[in-house]
Structure formats: C-alpha cells, structure tokens
Short mmCIF file of C-alpha atoms and ligand atoms in Angstrom, two decimals:
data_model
loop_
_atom_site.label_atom_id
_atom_site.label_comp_id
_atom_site.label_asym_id
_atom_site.label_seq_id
_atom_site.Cartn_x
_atom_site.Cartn_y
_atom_site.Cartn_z
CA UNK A 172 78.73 13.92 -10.37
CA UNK A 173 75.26 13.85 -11.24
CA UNK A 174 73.25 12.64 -14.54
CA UNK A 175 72.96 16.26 -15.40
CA UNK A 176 76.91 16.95 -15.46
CA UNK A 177 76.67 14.56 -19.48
CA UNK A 178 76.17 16.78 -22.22
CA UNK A 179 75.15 14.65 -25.61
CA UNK A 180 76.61 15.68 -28.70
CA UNK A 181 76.11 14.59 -31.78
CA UNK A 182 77.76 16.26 -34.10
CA UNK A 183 81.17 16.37 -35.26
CA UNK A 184 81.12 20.24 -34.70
CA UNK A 185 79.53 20.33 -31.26
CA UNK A 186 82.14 18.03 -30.00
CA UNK A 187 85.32 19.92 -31.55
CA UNK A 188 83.63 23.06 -30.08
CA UNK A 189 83.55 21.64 -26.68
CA UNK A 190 86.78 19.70 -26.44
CA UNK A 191 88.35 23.51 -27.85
CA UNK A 192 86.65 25.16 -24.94
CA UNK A 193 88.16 22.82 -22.32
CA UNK A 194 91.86 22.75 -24.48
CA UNK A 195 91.65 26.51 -24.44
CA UNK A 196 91.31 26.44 -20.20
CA UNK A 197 94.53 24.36 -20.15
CA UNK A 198 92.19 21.36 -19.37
CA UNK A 199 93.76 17.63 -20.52
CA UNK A 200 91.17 15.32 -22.63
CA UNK A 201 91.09 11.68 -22.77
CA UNK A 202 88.76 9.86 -24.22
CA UNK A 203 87.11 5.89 -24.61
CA UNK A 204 85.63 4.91 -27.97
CA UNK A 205 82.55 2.24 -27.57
CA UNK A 206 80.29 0.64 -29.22
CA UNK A 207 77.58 0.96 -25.88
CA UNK A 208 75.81 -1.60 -24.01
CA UNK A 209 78.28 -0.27 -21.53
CA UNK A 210 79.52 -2.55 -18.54
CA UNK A 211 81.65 -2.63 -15.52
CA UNK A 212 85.03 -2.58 -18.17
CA UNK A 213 83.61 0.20 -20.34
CA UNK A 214 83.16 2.02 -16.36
CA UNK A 215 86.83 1.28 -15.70
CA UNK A 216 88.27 2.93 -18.39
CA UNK A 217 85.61 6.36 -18.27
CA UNK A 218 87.56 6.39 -14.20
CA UNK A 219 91.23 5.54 -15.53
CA UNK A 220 90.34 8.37 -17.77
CA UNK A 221 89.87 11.12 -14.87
CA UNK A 222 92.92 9.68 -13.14
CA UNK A 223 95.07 10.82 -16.47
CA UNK A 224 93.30 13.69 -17.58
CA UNK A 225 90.96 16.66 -16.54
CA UNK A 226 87.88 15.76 -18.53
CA UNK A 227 86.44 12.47 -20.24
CA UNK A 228 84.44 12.18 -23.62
CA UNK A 229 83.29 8.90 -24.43
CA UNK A 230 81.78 7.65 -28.03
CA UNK A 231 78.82 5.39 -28.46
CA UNK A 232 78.78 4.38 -32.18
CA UNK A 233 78.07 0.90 -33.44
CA UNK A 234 80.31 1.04 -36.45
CA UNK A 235 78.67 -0.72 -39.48
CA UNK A 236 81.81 -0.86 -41.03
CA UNK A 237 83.55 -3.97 -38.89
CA UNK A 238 80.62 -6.06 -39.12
CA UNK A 239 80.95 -8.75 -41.98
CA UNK A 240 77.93 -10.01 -43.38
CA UNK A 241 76.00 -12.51 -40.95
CA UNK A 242 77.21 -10.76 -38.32
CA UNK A 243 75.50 -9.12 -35.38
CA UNK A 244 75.40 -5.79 -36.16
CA UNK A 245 71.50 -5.77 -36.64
CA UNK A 246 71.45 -7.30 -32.86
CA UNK A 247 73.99 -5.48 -31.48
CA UNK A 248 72.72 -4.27 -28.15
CA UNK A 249 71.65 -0.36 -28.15
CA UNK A 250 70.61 1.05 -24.74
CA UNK A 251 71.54 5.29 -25.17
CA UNK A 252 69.67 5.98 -22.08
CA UNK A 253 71.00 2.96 -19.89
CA UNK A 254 74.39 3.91 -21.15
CA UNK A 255 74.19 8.22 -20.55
CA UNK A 256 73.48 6.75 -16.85
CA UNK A 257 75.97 4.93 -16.51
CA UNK A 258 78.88 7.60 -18.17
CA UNK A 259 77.56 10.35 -16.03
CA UNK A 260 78.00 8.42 -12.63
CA UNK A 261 81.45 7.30 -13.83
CA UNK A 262 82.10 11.00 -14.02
CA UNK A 263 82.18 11.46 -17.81
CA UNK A 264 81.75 15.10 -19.08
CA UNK A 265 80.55 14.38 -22.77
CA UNK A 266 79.02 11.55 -25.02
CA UNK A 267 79.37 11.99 -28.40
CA UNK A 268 76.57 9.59 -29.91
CA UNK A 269 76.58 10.45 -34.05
CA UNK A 270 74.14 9.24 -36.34
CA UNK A 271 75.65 6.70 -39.06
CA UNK A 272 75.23 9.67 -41.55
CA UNK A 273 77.41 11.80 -39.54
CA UNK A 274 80.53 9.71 -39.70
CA UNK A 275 80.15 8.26 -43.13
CA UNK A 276 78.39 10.99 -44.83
CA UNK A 277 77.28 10.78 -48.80
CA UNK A 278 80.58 10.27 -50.95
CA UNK A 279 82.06 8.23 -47.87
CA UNK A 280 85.48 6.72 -49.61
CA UNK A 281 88.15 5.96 -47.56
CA UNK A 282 89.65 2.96 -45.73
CA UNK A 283 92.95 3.00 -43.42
CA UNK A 284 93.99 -0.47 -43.32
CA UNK A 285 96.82 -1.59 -41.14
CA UNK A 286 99.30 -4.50 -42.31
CA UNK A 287 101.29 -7.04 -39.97
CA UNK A 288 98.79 -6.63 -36.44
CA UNK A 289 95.55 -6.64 -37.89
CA UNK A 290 96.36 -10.05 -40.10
CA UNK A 291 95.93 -13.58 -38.94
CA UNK A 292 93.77 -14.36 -35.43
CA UNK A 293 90.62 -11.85 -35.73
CA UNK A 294 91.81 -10.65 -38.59
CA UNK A 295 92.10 -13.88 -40.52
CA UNK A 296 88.61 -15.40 -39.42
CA UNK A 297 86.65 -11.79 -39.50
CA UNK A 298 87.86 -10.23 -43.08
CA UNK A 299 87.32 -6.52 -43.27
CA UNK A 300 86.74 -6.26 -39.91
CA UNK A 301 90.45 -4.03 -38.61
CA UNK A 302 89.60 -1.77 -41.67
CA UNK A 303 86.52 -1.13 -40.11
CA UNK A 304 87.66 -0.57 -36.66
CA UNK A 305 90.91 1.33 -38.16
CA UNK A 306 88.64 3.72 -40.17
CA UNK A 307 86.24 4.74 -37.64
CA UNK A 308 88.71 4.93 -35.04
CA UNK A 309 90.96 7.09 -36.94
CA UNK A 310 88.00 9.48 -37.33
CA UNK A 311 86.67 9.91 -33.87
CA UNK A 312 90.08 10.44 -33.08
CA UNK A 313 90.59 13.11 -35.61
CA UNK A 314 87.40 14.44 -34.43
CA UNK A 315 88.04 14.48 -30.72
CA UNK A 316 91.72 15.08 -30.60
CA UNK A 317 92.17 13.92 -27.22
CA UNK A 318 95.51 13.92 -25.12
CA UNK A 319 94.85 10.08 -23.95
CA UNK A 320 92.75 7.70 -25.78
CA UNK A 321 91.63 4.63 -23.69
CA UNK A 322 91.02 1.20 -25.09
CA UNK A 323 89.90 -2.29 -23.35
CA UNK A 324 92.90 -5.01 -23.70
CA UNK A 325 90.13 -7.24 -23.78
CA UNK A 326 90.35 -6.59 -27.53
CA UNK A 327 94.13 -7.01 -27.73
CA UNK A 328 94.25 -7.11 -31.37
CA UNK A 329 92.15 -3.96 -31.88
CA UNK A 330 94.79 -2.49 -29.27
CA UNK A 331 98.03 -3.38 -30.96
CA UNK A 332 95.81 -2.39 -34.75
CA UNK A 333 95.15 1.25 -33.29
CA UNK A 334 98.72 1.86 -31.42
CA UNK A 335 100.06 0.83 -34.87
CA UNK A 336 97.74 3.35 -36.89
CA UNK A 337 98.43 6.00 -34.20
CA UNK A 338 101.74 5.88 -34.88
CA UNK A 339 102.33 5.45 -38.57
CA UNK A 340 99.36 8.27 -39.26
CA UNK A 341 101.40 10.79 -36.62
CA UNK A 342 98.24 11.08 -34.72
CA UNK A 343 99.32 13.13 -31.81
CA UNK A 344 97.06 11.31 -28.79
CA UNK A 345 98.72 8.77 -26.22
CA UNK A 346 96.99 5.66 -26.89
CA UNK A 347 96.92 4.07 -23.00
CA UNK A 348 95.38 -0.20 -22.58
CA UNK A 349 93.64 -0.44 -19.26
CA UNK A 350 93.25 -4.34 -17.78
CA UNK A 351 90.14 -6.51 -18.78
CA UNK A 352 87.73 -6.34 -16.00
CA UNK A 353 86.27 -10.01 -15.02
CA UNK A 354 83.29 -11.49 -13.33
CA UNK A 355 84.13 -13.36 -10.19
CA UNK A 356 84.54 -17.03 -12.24
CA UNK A 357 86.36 -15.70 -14.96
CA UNK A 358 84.58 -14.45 -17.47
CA UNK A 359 85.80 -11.51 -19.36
CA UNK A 360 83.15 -8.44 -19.15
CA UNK A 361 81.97 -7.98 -23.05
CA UNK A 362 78.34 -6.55 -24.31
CA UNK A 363 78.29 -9.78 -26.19
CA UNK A 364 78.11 -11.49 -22.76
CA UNK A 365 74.49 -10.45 -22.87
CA UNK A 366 73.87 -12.94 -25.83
CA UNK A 367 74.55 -15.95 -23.49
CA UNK A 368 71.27 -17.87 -21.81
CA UNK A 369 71.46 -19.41 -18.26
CA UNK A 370 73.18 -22.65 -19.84
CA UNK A 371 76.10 -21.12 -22.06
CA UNK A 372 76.89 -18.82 -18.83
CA UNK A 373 77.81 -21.81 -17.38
CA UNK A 374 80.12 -22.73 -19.94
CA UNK A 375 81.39 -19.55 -20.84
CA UNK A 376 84.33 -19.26 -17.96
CA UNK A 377 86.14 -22.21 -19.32
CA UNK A 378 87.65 -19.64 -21.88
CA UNK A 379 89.50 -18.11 -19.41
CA UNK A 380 90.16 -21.42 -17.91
CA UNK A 381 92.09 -22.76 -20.65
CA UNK A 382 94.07 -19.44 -21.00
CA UNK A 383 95.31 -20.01 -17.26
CA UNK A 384 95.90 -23.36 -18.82
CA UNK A 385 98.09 -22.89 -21.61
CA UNK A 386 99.86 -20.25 -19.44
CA UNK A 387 100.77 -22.60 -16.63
CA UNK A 388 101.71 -25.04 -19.37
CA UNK A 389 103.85 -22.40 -21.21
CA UNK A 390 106.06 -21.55 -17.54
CA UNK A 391 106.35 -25.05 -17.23
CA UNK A 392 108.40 -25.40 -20.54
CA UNK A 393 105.87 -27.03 -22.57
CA UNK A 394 105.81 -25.61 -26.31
CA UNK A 395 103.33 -23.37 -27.30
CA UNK A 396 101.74 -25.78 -30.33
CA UNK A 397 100.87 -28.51 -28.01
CA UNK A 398 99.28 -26.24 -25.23
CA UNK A 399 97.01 -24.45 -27.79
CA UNK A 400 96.11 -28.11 -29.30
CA UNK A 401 95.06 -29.00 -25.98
CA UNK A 402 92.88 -25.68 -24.92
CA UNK A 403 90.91 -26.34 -28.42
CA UNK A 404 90.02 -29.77 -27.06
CA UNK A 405 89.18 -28.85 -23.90
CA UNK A 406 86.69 -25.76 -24.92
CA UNK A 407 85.32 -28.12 -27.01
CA UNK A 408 84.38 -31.14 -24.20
CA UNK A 409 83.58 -27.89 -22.35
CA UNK A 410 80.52 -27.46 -25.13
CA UNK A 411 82.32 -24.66 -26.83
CA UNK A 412 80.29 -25.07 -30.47
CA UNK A 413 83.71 -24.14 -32.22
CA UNK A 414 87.34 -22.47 -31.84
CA UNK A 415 88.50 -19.73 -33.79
CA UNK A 416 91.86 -19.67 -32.15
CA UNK A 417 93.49 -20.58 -29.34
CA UNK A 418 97.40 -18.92 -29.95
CA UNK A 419 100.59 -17.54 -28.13
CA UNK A 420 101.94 -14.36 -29.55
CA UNK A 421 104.90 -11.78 -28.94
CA UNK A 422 102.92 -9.44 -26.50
CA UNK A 423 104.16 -6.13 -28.89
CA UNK A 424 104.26 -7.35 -32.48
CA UNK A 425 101.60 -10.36 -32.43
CA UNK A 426 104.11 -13.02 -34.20
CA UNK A 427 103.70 -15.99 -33.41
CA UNK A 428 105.85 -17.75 -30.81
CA UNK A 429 106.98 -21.35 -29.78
CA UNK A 430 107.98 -21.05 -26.09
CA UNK A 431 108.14 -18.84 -23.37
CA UNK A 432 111.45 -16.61 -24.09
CA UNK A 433 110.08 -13.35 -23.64
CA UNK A 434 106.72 -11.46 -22.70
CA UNK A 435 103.52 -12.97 -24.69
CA UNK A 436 99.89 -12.97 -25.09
CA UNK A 437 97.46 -15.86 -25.04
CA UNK A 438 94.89 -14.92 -27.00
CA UNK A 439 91.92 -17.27 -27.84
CA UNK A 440 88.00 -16.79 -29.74
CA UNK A 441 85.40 -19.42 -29.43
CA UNK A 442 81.43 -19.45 -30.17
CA UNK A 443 79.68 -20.64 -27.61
CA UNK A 444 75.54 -20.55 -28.56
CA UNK A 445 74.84 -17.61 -30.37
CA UNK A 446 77.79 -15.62 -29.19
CA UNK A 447 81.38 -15.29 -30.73
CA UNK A 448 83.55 -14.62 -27.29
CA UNK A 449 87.36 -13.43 -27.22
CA UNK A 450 89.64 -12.91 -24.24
CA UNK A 451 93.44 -12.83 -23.66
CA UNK A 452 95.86 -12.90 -20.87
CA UNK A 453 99.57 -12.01 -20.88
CA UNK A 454 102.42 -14.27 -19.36
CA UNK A 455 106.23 -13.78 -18.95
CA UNK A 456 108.81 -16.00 -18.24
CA UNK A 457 109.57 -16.60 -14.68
O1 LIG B 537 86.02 -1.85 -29.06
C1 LIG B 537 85.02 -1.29 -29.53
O2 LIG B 537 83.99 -1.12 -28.88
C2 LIG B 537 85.05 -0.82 -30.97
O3 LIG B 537 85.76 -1.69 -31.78
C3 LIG B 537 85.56 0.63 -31.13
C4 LIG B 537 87.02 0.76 -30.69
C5 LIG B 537 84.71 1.57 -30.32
C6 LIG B 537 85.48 1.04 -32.61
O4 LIG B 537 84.19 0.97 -33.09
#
C-alpha cells in the first residue's frame, strides 16, 4: 500500500461519511484510537486490524482531557507527518486527526466515568485521568462505529476501563487487546519511551525485570504482598526515582489478589527521569 492509499479526515462528518461508504459495500471496520508518536505497538495493532476486518481507521488525538495538571500534555510528542507514514505502510485506509474544537466543541458538558476498573492503580495516583480516556473514547467510538476496536494491553487498565464502558453503554463494537510489543531487553514500546536519555534507557528494562520477578515468585507460591514489596525495592536500587505501584490483580475484574489461584495481571508504574513508565504482564497458575 502506498502513502497515497491514507486519506486524512478531520471532521466528525467526513469520517461517518467514509466509514458509511465502506459499511454500505458490506466492508468490516476496525479501528485503533492513539494519541500519535506512533511506534512498532501502535504498527501491530493498524496489521491485527486488517487480519479482523476489511478496512482500518486509526485516530491521532492527544486528549486534553486525561492529562492532570503538571502533566505532559504540553510535551506530549506530535509528529502528524511521521505518523501518516507510518499508518499508510501498515496498510491503514483513514486517519482521522480532529482539532481539539472538533471533539469538545463550545458547550462541551459531559463526562462518562466508569466505577470499580478505573479506581485504585492509575486511577488512584492519576485522578481524572479514566474520565478522560472514558469520554473521548466513547466519542470516537460513537463517531467511527467500527465492528472491532483495537487497544494496546500495554495500558491494561485503560483496556479493562473501555471493555467495561463498551458494555454498560451497549456500544455495539467488539473491543479486541492485542499483546504489548517489546524491545529486545524488555522494554515495553510507549511514545513516552522517547522522554528517556541514554542513561535512564539503561535503567528502564528493569521494569519488566521485576514483573518476570514477581511472576516467578508468584508460581513459586510466594504471596503476592511480599513479591510486590520486593519489586519496589529493587526498581528503586535499579535508580527508579519512585514507584507508583507494583500490584497483582484478577486478570478480568482488577481486584486485588493474594496468591496465584487463578489467571492475574502484574501490573506496575514507576518514574524513571522525566518519564512516568507503566507495563504489565499476565501469569496463571501452573
Ligand atoms: O492509549 C491511548 O493512546 C489513549 O489513551 C487513547 C485510548 C487513544 C484515548 O485518548
């Protein structure tokens, strides 16, 4: 597929008038949400997207709305033309890229907020911030109505928040997770990478390190409390600067859990320099 197979859109309109022309050829639509500064993950999910549907749309909106205050939203790294190159050889059909006025026009009011999965973890340390992702998320999905919608289990919160909202608000889309993509040591793909210099780089695979740990520790028998305890320490030797979290959870509902009885998720956030990096793995018992 070449560059010139990516139509832009930028308005709600143009994008329900071109996702109706494909729907009305019998054509099936999936479709990845991002924030840009697109990577190798972002790529993985445009191609998971043409193995489970005829045509992908992807989204490049940095959302004001789930930034607290002191956040980087301001630095958040915008590349549009890096990022068209990169959707069009991963074989994506359409990028809708709206203005901030387009998707919270004058008047703006309204807030879907999700209890239970968006509380504690992200949640507790980033207030606001699953409101914000719920909102906009609702929206481009109301605006897109794909078949499939794609979504990074990088961000397993955000995943379990938007399956939950998906079903409660009877949005008719199949919401589908697709595997965190990693560089050869470890580290997790993310756009925030990008904030790391030469040093923190360095440091930054020992987050995945001490998920592997607390996973080995958790098929061994050890208890979850003591295993978490221990990752926190060793992130911090590690020159972590801080640890947001380092937890086990039920892989499905995100409550917390003591020992390995059933499928869970390691999930742990740590700021390393200037950067605030999460990643996850999942582990069942033997
Ligand atoms: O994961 C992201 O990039 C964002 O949170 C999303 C889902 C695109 C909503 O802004």
């Amino acid at each position: 597929m070449s560059f010139d197979d990516l139509d832009i859109v930028r308005t709600v309109a143009d994008l329900r008038s071109r996702v109706a022309y494909w729907r009305a050829q019998g054509l099936a639509v999936a479709f990845v949400p991002t924030m840009g500064a697109l990577h190798q993950g972002h790529l993985s999910l445009i191609r998971k997207g043409l193995e489970v549907a005829d045509r992908v749309v992807a989204s490049v909106f940095v959302n004001p709305t789930q930034f607290g205050p002191g956040e980087d939203f301001s630095r958040y790294p915008r590349q549009e033309a890096t990022d068209v190159e990169l959707l069009a050889g991963a074989g994506c059909a359409l990028l809708f890229a709206p203005a901030a006025a387009e998707m919270y026009p004058q008047g703006f009011a309204t807030t879907v907020s999700v209890a239970g999965v968006s509380e504690g973890l992200c949640g507790a340390v980033r207030p606001g911030h699953f409101a914000g992702v719920a909102t906009v998320v609702t929206k481009l999905l109301l605006q897109c109505r794909p078949d499939v919608a794609l979504f990074g289990e990088k961000d397993y919160q955000q995943l379990a928040v938007i399956r939950r909202l998906v079903t409660d608000l009877d949005i008719s889309c199949r919401v589908l997770g697709v595997e965190t993509l990693r560089e050869p040591d470890g580290l997790a793909m993310s756009s925030r990478n990008a904030y790391l210099n030469a040093a923190e780089r360095a440091i930054a695979p020992a987050l995945h390190r001490a998920l592997q740990e607390v996973a080995a520790g958790l098929v061994a028998g050890a208890a979850a409390e003591g295993l978490c305890a221990a990752a926190t320490q060793a992130l911090l030797e590690a020159g972590f600067l801080s640890v947001d979290y380092v937890a086990v959870r039920d892989a499905e509902t995100l409550a917390a859990v003591a020992h390995l009885e059933r499928p869970v998720r390691i999930l742990a956030a740590a700021r390393l320099g200037g950067a605030r990096l999460i990643d996850n793995i999942g582990v069942a018992p033997p």
